[in-house]
Amino acid sequence: MALKLSWRRLGNIDTINNVEEKIRGLLKEHDIGVITSERSGCPEPDNVLQQIRGFTGDSEQIIHLGLEERLLNADLLELKRPVRFFWSIQDFVMGVSGALLGHKWLVDHGILHRGVSEDNIALARRPWERQRGYITNFDNAINYEQKDDAAERLALSEQLIMAKAKQIEENHPAPQDAEKEIEEGDSAPSIQKTYAENRTVLNGLVMYMSINVLYGSPHCTFDDVESFFYVLLMFIFSYNRPVERADQLLADTRGFTSSGSGQSNLAAWPDYILAFSSGTFETIADAKKGTFERHFAFTLKVERDLRDRWGTKVDVAHGPLVAVIDKWLDEHAVPTDGCNQCPFEDPRTGAFAV
């Protein structure tokens, strides 16, 4: 078992507790790539709020000081392996596939995760586990009713394009100046204000957020699927090799509590990927869009042709992405020599498992 400590905003606690209780009930009857806490506990919000206000005054004072009202929450959940301790590329991709299927299962049962990232995906500790990957951490999850997302997203995209064009015409301040205006209490674009109010909550998630969400569109299923794409993309740029087999075994023995061995395989991001992780929501969205326009011109051409033919944005759901992952795994079933660091042997073959 693992003990996880996290800070939760007061306003989110009831929603999080409701979602996690719903997931726990569903998992009693299903074996799927989803992990949530077996027990969760934090102080009573009203009592903590009184203590906070004793030091900071009213809510307006808290906003002026740039503080957030949070509770320290303790979760007890099943221990799994962090992504940074992947054994091979195949191991990681199988883990993402399992988490993606777990995410689909959640959506089918009326839950939207809204926080897909590398840190919120866990890998199996043993290669013979039924599930090789899991989606976890539901601090941003909500109860969700599926709609005609494609039609809704098209309308929202058109609204955002018009709003952005109007912003340019009205010559709004640069993003860094817009944040300064927020701190001074002046008006500013809603995209910038959203970033300023939630920068702590979304720390570590921004680089995985979809372009539409960064531009201000409401979160839907397709945005989480796009976040899975960024998990795959960022993995390529974040690591140069698996952690050595001996260090894998040591980390597993210690419950992955020592991070030293997990840092030896990290790679430096190129500048155009680094731009995905810092700035305002809008500048990060612009960086992603600009990168894809420069480096994925063919993909954009196909999307434009499909949009001209069908009159809507082509959003990718779970099925097509899982199919692409499965096809890659079929074609690359065995890791390249020297690129598998799984410390556990396959009892059927006596060789190290993948």
Coordinates of C-alpha atoms in Angstrom, one line a residue:
M1 CA 0.0 0.0 0.0
A2 CA 1.1 3.6 -0.5
L3 CA 0.3 6.8 1.5
K4 CA -0.3 9.8 -0.7
L5 CA -0.5 13.3 0.7
S6 CA -2.0 16.1 -1.4
W7 CA -3.4 19.6 -1.0
R8 CA -7.1 20.0 -2.0
R9 CA -9.0 23.2 -2.5
L10 CA -11.8 23.7 -0.1
G11 CA -14.3 24.2 -2.9
N12 CA -13.4 20.9 -4.6
I13 CA -13.6 18.5 -1.6
D14 CA -17.2 17.5 -1.9
T15 CA -16.9 16.9 -5.6
I16 CA -13.7 14.8 -5.2
N17 CA -15.2 12.7 -2.4
N18 CA -18.4 12.1 -4.4
V19 CA -16.4 11.0 -7.5
E20 CA -14.0 8.8 -5.5
E21 CA -16.9 7.1 -3.6
K22 CA -18.6 6.4 -6.9
I23 CA -15.4 4.9 -8.4
R24 CA -14.9 2.7 -5.3
G25 CA -18.4 1.3 -5.7
L26 CA -17.9 0.6 -9.4
L27 CA -14.5 -1.1 -8.9
K28 CA -16.0 -3.7 -6.6
E29 CA -17.5 -5.3 -9.8
H30 CA -14.9 -4.5 -12.4
D31 CA -11.2 -5.2 -13.0
I32 CA -10.0 -2.2 -15.1
G33 CA -7.0 0.2 -15.3
V34 CA -8.3 2.5 -12.6
I35 CA -6.8 3.1 -9.1
T36 CA -8.4 5.2 -6.5
S37 CA -7.9 5.5 -2.7
E38 CA -9.2 2.8 -0.5
R39 CA -9.4 5.3 2.4
S40 CA -9.2 9.1 2.3
G41 CA -9.1 11.5 5.1
C42 CA -8.7 15.3 5.8
P43 CA -9.9 17.6 8.5
E44 CA -13.4 19.1 8.5
P45 CA -13.4 22.0 6.0
D46 CA -15.3 24.4 8.2
N47 CA -12.9 24.0 11.1
V48 CA -9.9 24.5 9.0
L49 CA -11.5 27.5 7.2
Q50 CA -12.0 29.2 10.6
Q51 CA -8.3 28.7 11.5
I52 CA -7.2 30.1 8.1
R53 CA -9.4 33.1 8.4
G54 CA -7.9 33.7 11.9
F55 CA -4.6 34.5 10.2
T56 CA -5.6 35.9 6.8
G57 CA -9.0 37.7 7.4
D58 CA -11.8 37.4 4.9
S59 CA -11.8 35.9 1.4
E60 CA -11.0 39.2 -0.3
Q61 CA -7.9 39.5 1.8
I62 CA -6.9 35.9 0.7
I63 CA -7.3 36.8 -2.9
H64 CA -5.3 40.0 -2.4
L65 CA -2.4 38.1 -0.9
G66 CA -2.5 35.5 -3.7
L67 CA -3.3 32.6 -1.3
E68 CA -5.4 29.6 -1.8
E69 CA -7.6 27.8 0.9
R70 CA -6.5 24.2 0.9
L71 CA -6.7 21.1 3.1
L72 CA -4.0 18.5 3.4
N73 CA -5.5 15.2 2.4
A74 CA -4.2 11.7 3.1
D75 CA -5.0 8.8 0.7
L76 CA -4.3 5.1 1.2
L77 CA -4.1 3.3 -2.2
E78 CA -2.5 0.3 -3.8
L79 CA 1.2 0.9 -4.7
K80 CA 2.0 0.9 -8.4
R81 CA 5.1 1.9 -10.4
P82 CA 5.7 5.6 -11.5
V83 CA 6.2 6.0 -15.3
R84 CA 9.8 7.2 -14.8
F85 CA 10.6 3.5 -13.8
F86 CA 9.4 2.1 -17.1
W87 CA 11.2 -1.1 -18.1
S88 CA 11.0 -0.6 -21.9
I89 CA 9.2 1.5 -24.4
Q90 CA 6.8 -1.4 -24.9
D91 CA 6.1 -1.5 -21.1
F92 CA 5.3 2.2 -21.1
V93 CA 3.0 2.0 -24.2
M94 CA 1.1 -0.9 -22.7
G95 CA 0.7 1.2 -19.5
V96 CA -0.7 4.1 -21.5
S97 CA -3.1 1.7 -23.3
G98 CA -4.3 0.3 -19.9
A99 CA -4.8 3.8 -18.5
L100 CA -6.6 4.9 -21.7
L101 CA -9.0 2.0 -21.4
G102 CA -9.5 2.8 -17.7
H103 CA -10.3 6.4 -18.7
K104 CA -12.9 5.2 -21.3
W105 CA -14.5 3.0 -18.6
L106 CA -14.8 6.1 -16.4
V107 CA -16.4 8.2 -19.1
D108 CA -18.8 5.3 -19.9
H109 CA -19.8 5.5 -16.2
G110 CA -20.3 9.2 -16.1
I111 CA -16.9 10.4 -14.8
L112 CA -14.4 12.8 -16.6
H113 CA -10.9 12.8 -15.2
R114 CA -9.7 16.2 -16.5
G115 CA -6.1 15.7 -15.2
V116 CA -4.5 13.2 -17.6
S117 CA -0.7 13.5 -17.2
E118 CA 2.4 11.3 -16.7
D119 CA 2.1 11.7 -13.0
N120 CA -1.5 10.5 -13.0
I121 CA -0.7 7.3 -14.9
A122 CA 0.8 4.3 -13.0
L123 CA 2.4 1.1 -14.3
A124 CA 2.0 -2.4 -13.1
R125 CA 4.6 -3.6 -10.5
R126 CA 4.8 -7.1 -12.1
P127 CA 4.6 -8.0 -15.8
W128 CA 2.1 -10.8 -15.1
E129 CA -0.5 -8.4 -13.7
R130 CA -3.8 -8.4 -15.5
Q131 CA -3.6 -4.6 -16.0
R132 CA -0.4 -3.1 -17.2
G133 CA -1.4 0.6 -16.7
Y134 CA -3.8 2.6 -14.6
I135 CA -5.3 6.1 -14.5
T136 CA -5.2 7.5 -11.0
N137 CA -5.6 10.8 -9.0
F138 CA -9.1 12.2 -9.3
D139 CA -8.5 15.7 -7.7
N140 CA -9.9 17.3 -10.9
A141 CA -12.5 14.7 -11.9
I142 CA -16.2 15.6 -12.2
N143 CA -19.4 13.7 -12.8
Y144 CA -19.9 14.0 -16.5
E145 CA -22.8 13.5 -19.0
Q146 CA -21.8 12.7 -22.5
K147 CA -23.2 14.9 -25.2
D148 CA -22.7 15.4 -28.9
D149 CA -19.2 16.6 -28.2
A150 CA -18.3 17.0 -31.9
A151 CA -21.1 19.5 -32.7
E152 CA -20.6 21.3 -29.4
R153 CA -16.9 21.6 -29.9
L154 CA -17.3 23.0 -33.4
A155 CA -19.6 25.8 -32.1
L156 CA -17.2 26.5 -29.2
S157 CA -14.2 26.6 -31.5
E158 CA -15.9 29.2 -33.7
Q159 CA -16.7 31.3 -30.7
L160 CA -13.1 31.1 -29.5
I161 CA -11.7 32.0 -32.9
M162 CA -14.0 35.1 -33.0
A163 CA -13.1 36.0 -29.5
K164 CA -9.4 35.8 -30.3
A165 CA -9.8 37.8 -33.4
K166 CA -11.6 40.5 -31.5
Q167 CA -8.9 40.5 -28.8
I168 CA -6.3 41.2 -31.5
E169 CA -8.4 43.9 -33.0
E170 CA -8.8 45.6 -29.7
N171 CA -5.1 45.4 -29.1
H172 CA -5.2 43.8 -25.6
P173 CA -2.0 43.9 -23.6
A174 CA 0.7 41.2 -24.0
P175 CA 0.2 38.2 -21.8
Q176 CA 2.7 39.2 -19.1
D177 CA 1.0 42.6 -18.9
A178 CA -2.4 41.0 -18.6
E179 CA -1.3 39.0 -15.6
K180 CA 0.0 42.2 -14.0
E181 CA -3.4 43.8 -14.5
I182 CA -5.1 40.9 -12.8
E183 CA -2.9 41.4 -9.7
E184 CA -3.8 45.1 -9.7
G185 CA -7.5 44.2 -9.9
D186 CA -8.1 45.6 -13.4
S187 CA -10.0 43.8 -16.2
A188 CA -8.2 41.2 -18.3
P189 CA -8.9 38.5 -20.8
S190 CA -10.7 35.5 -19.2
I191 CA -8.0 33.1 -20.4
Q192 CA -5.4 35.0 -18.4
K193 CA -7.6 35.2 -15.4
T194 CA -8.3 31.5 -15.4
Y195 CA -4.5 30.9 -15.4
A196 CA -3.9 33.3 -12.6
E197 CA -6.6 31.8 -10.4
N198 CA -5.6 28.2 -11.0
R199 CA -1.8 28.1 -11.5
T200 CA -1.2 26.1 -8.3
V201 CA -4.0 23.6 -8.9
L202 CA -2.9 22.9 -12.4
N203 CA 0.9 22.8 -11.7
G204 CA 2.3 19.8 -13.6
L205 CA -0.9 19.5 -15.8
V206 CA -0.6 22.5 -18.1
M207 CA 1.8 20.8 -20.6
Y208 CA -0.7 18.0 -21.1
M209 CA -3.8 20.2 -21.5
S210 CA -5.5 20.3 -24.9
I211 CA -5.2 23.4 -27.0
N212 CA -9.0 24.0 -26.9
V213 CA -9.0 23.9 -23.0
L214 CA -6.0 26.2 -22.9
Y215 CA -7.9 28.7 -25.1
G216 CA -10.9 28.5 -22.7
S217 CA -13.2 25.8 -24.1
P218 CA -15.1 23.7 -21.6
H219 CA -13.4 20.3 -20.9
C220 CA -14.9 17.3 -22.7
T221 CA -13.8 13.7 -23.4
F222 CA -11.8 14.6 -26.5
D223 CA -9.6 17.0 -24.4
D224 CA -8.6 14.1 -22.1
V225 CA -7.8 11.9 -25.1
E226 CA -5.6 14.7 -26.5
S227 CA -3.9 14.8 -23.1
F228 CA -3.0 11.1 -23.6
F229 CA -1.3 12.1 -26.9
Y230 CA 0.8 14.6 -25.0
V231 CA 1.8 11.9 -22.5
L232 CA 3.1 9.8 -25.3
L233 CA 4.8 12.9 -26.9
M234 CA 6.4 14.1 -23.8
F235 CA 7.7 10.7 -22.9
I236 CA 9.8 10.7 -26.1
F237 CA 11.4 13.9 -25.1
S238 CA 11.7 13.3 -21.4
Y239 CA 13.7 10.1 -21.2
N240 CA 16.8 8.7 -23.0
R241 CA 16.7 5.1 -21.6
P242 CA 15.1 3.0 -18.9
V243 CA 16.6 2.9 -15.4
E244 CA 19.1 0.1 -15.0
R245 CA 17.7 -3.3 -14.0
A246 CA 19.5 -3.3 -10.6
D247 CA 18.1 0.2 -9.8
Q248 CA 14.6 -0.9 -10.9
L249 CA 14.7 -3.8 -8.4
L250 CA 16.0 -1.6 -5.6
A251 CA 13.3 1.1 -6.3
D252 CA 10.6 -1.5 -6.2
T253 CA 11.9 -2.9 -2.9
R254 CA 11.8 0.6 -1.4
G255 CA 8.3 1.3 -2.7
F256 CA 9.6 3.9 -5.2
T257 CA 10.2 6.3 -2.3
S258 CA 13.8 7.2 -3.3
S259 CA 13.8 9.3 -6.5
G260 CA 17.6 9.3 -7.1
S261 CA 17.8 6.3 -9.4
G262 CA 14.7 7.6 -11.3
Q263 CA 16.5 10.8 -12.3
S264 CA 19.4 9.1 -14.1
N265 CA 17.5 8.6 -17.3
L266 CA 16.0 12.1 -17.8
A267 CA 16.7 14.0 -21.0
A268 CA 16.7 17.8 -21.6
W269 CA 13.7 19.2 -23.5
P270 CA 14.2 21.1 -26.7
D271 CA 13.1 24.7 -26.6
Y272 CA 9.9 24.1 -28.6
I273 CA 8.8 21.4 -26.1
L274 CA 9.9 23.5 -23.1
A275 CA 7.4 26.1 -24.2
F276 CA 4.6 23.7 -23.5
S277 CA 5.3 24.0 -19.7
S278 CA 5.6 27.7 -18.9
G279 CA 3.7 30.9 -19.6
T280 CA 0.0 31.7 -19.6
F281 CA -2.7 29.3 -20.9
E282 CA -2.8 31.3 -24.1
T283 CA 0.9 31.4 -24.8
I284 CA 1.2 27.7 -24.1
A285 CA -1.7 27.0 -26.5
D286 CA -0.1 29.2 -29.1
A287 CA 3.2 27.3 -28.7
K288 CA 1.6 23.9 -29.1
K289 CA -0.4 25.1 -32.2
G290 CA 2.7 26.7 -33.7
T291 CA 4.8 23.6 -33.1
F292 CA 2.3 21.3 -34.8
E293 CA 2.0 23.7 -37.7
R294 CA 5.7 23.7 -38.3
H295 CA 6.5 20.0 -37.6
F296 CA 3.3 18.3 -38.5
A297 CA 2.2 20.0 -41.7
F298 CA 0.9 16.8 -43.3
T299 CA -1.3 16.1 -40.3
L300 CA -2.8 19.6 -40.5
K301 CA -3.4 19.3 -44.2
V302 CA -5.3 16.0 -43.7
E303 CA -7.4 17.7 -40.9
R304 CA -8.2 20.7 -43.2
D305 CA -9.3 18.3 -46.0
L306 CA -11.5 16.3 -43.6
R307 CA -13.0 19.5 -42.2
D308 CA -13.7 20.9 -45.7
R309 CA -15.4 17.6 -46.6
W310 CA -17.4 16.9 -43.4
G311 CA -17.8 20.4 -42.1
T312 CA -16.7 19.7 -38.5
K313 CA -13.6 19.3 -36.4
V314 CA -12.2 15.8 -36.4
D315 CA -11.9 14.8 -32.7
V316 CA -10.2 11.5 -31.8
A317 CA -12.0 9.3 -29.3
H318 CA -10.6 6.4 -27.2
G319 CA -11.1 3.7 -29.8
P320 CA -8.9 5.1 -32.7
L321 CA -6.0 5.9 -30.3
V322 CA -6.2 2.5 -28.6
A323 CA -6.1 0.9 -32.1
V324 CA -3.0 2.9 -33.1
I325 CA -1.3 1.8 -29.9
D326 CA -2.2 -1.8 -30.4
K327 CA -1.0 -1.7 -34.0
W328 CA 2.4 -0.3 -32.8
L329 CA 2.7 -3.0 -30.1
D330 CA 1.9 -5.7 -32.7
E331 CA 4.7 -4.4 -34.9
H332 CA 7.2 -3.8 -32.1
A333 CA 6.4 -6.6 -29.7
V334 CA 10.1 -7.2 -28.6
P335 CA 12.3 -4.3 -27.3
T336 CA 15.5 -3.5 -29.1
D337 CA 18.5 -5.3 -27.6
G338 CA 19.7 -3.6 -24.4
C339 CA 16.4 -1.6 -24.1
N340 CA 14.5 -3.8 -21.7
Q341 CA 15.3 -3.4 -18.0
C342 CA 12.5 -5.4 -16.5
P343 CA 14.0 -7.1 -13.4
F344 CA 11.5 -10.0 -13.4
E345 CA 11.7 -13.2 -15.3
D346 CA 8.9 -14.7 -17.3
P347 CA 8.2 -18.1 -15.6
R348 CA 7.3 -19.6 -19.0
T349 CA 10.5 -18.8 -20.8
G350 CA 13.0 -18.0 -18.0
A351 CA 13.9 -14.7 -19.9
F352 CA 13.3 -11.3 -18.5
A353 CA 9.7 -10.2 -19.2
V354 CA 8.8 -7.2 -21.3

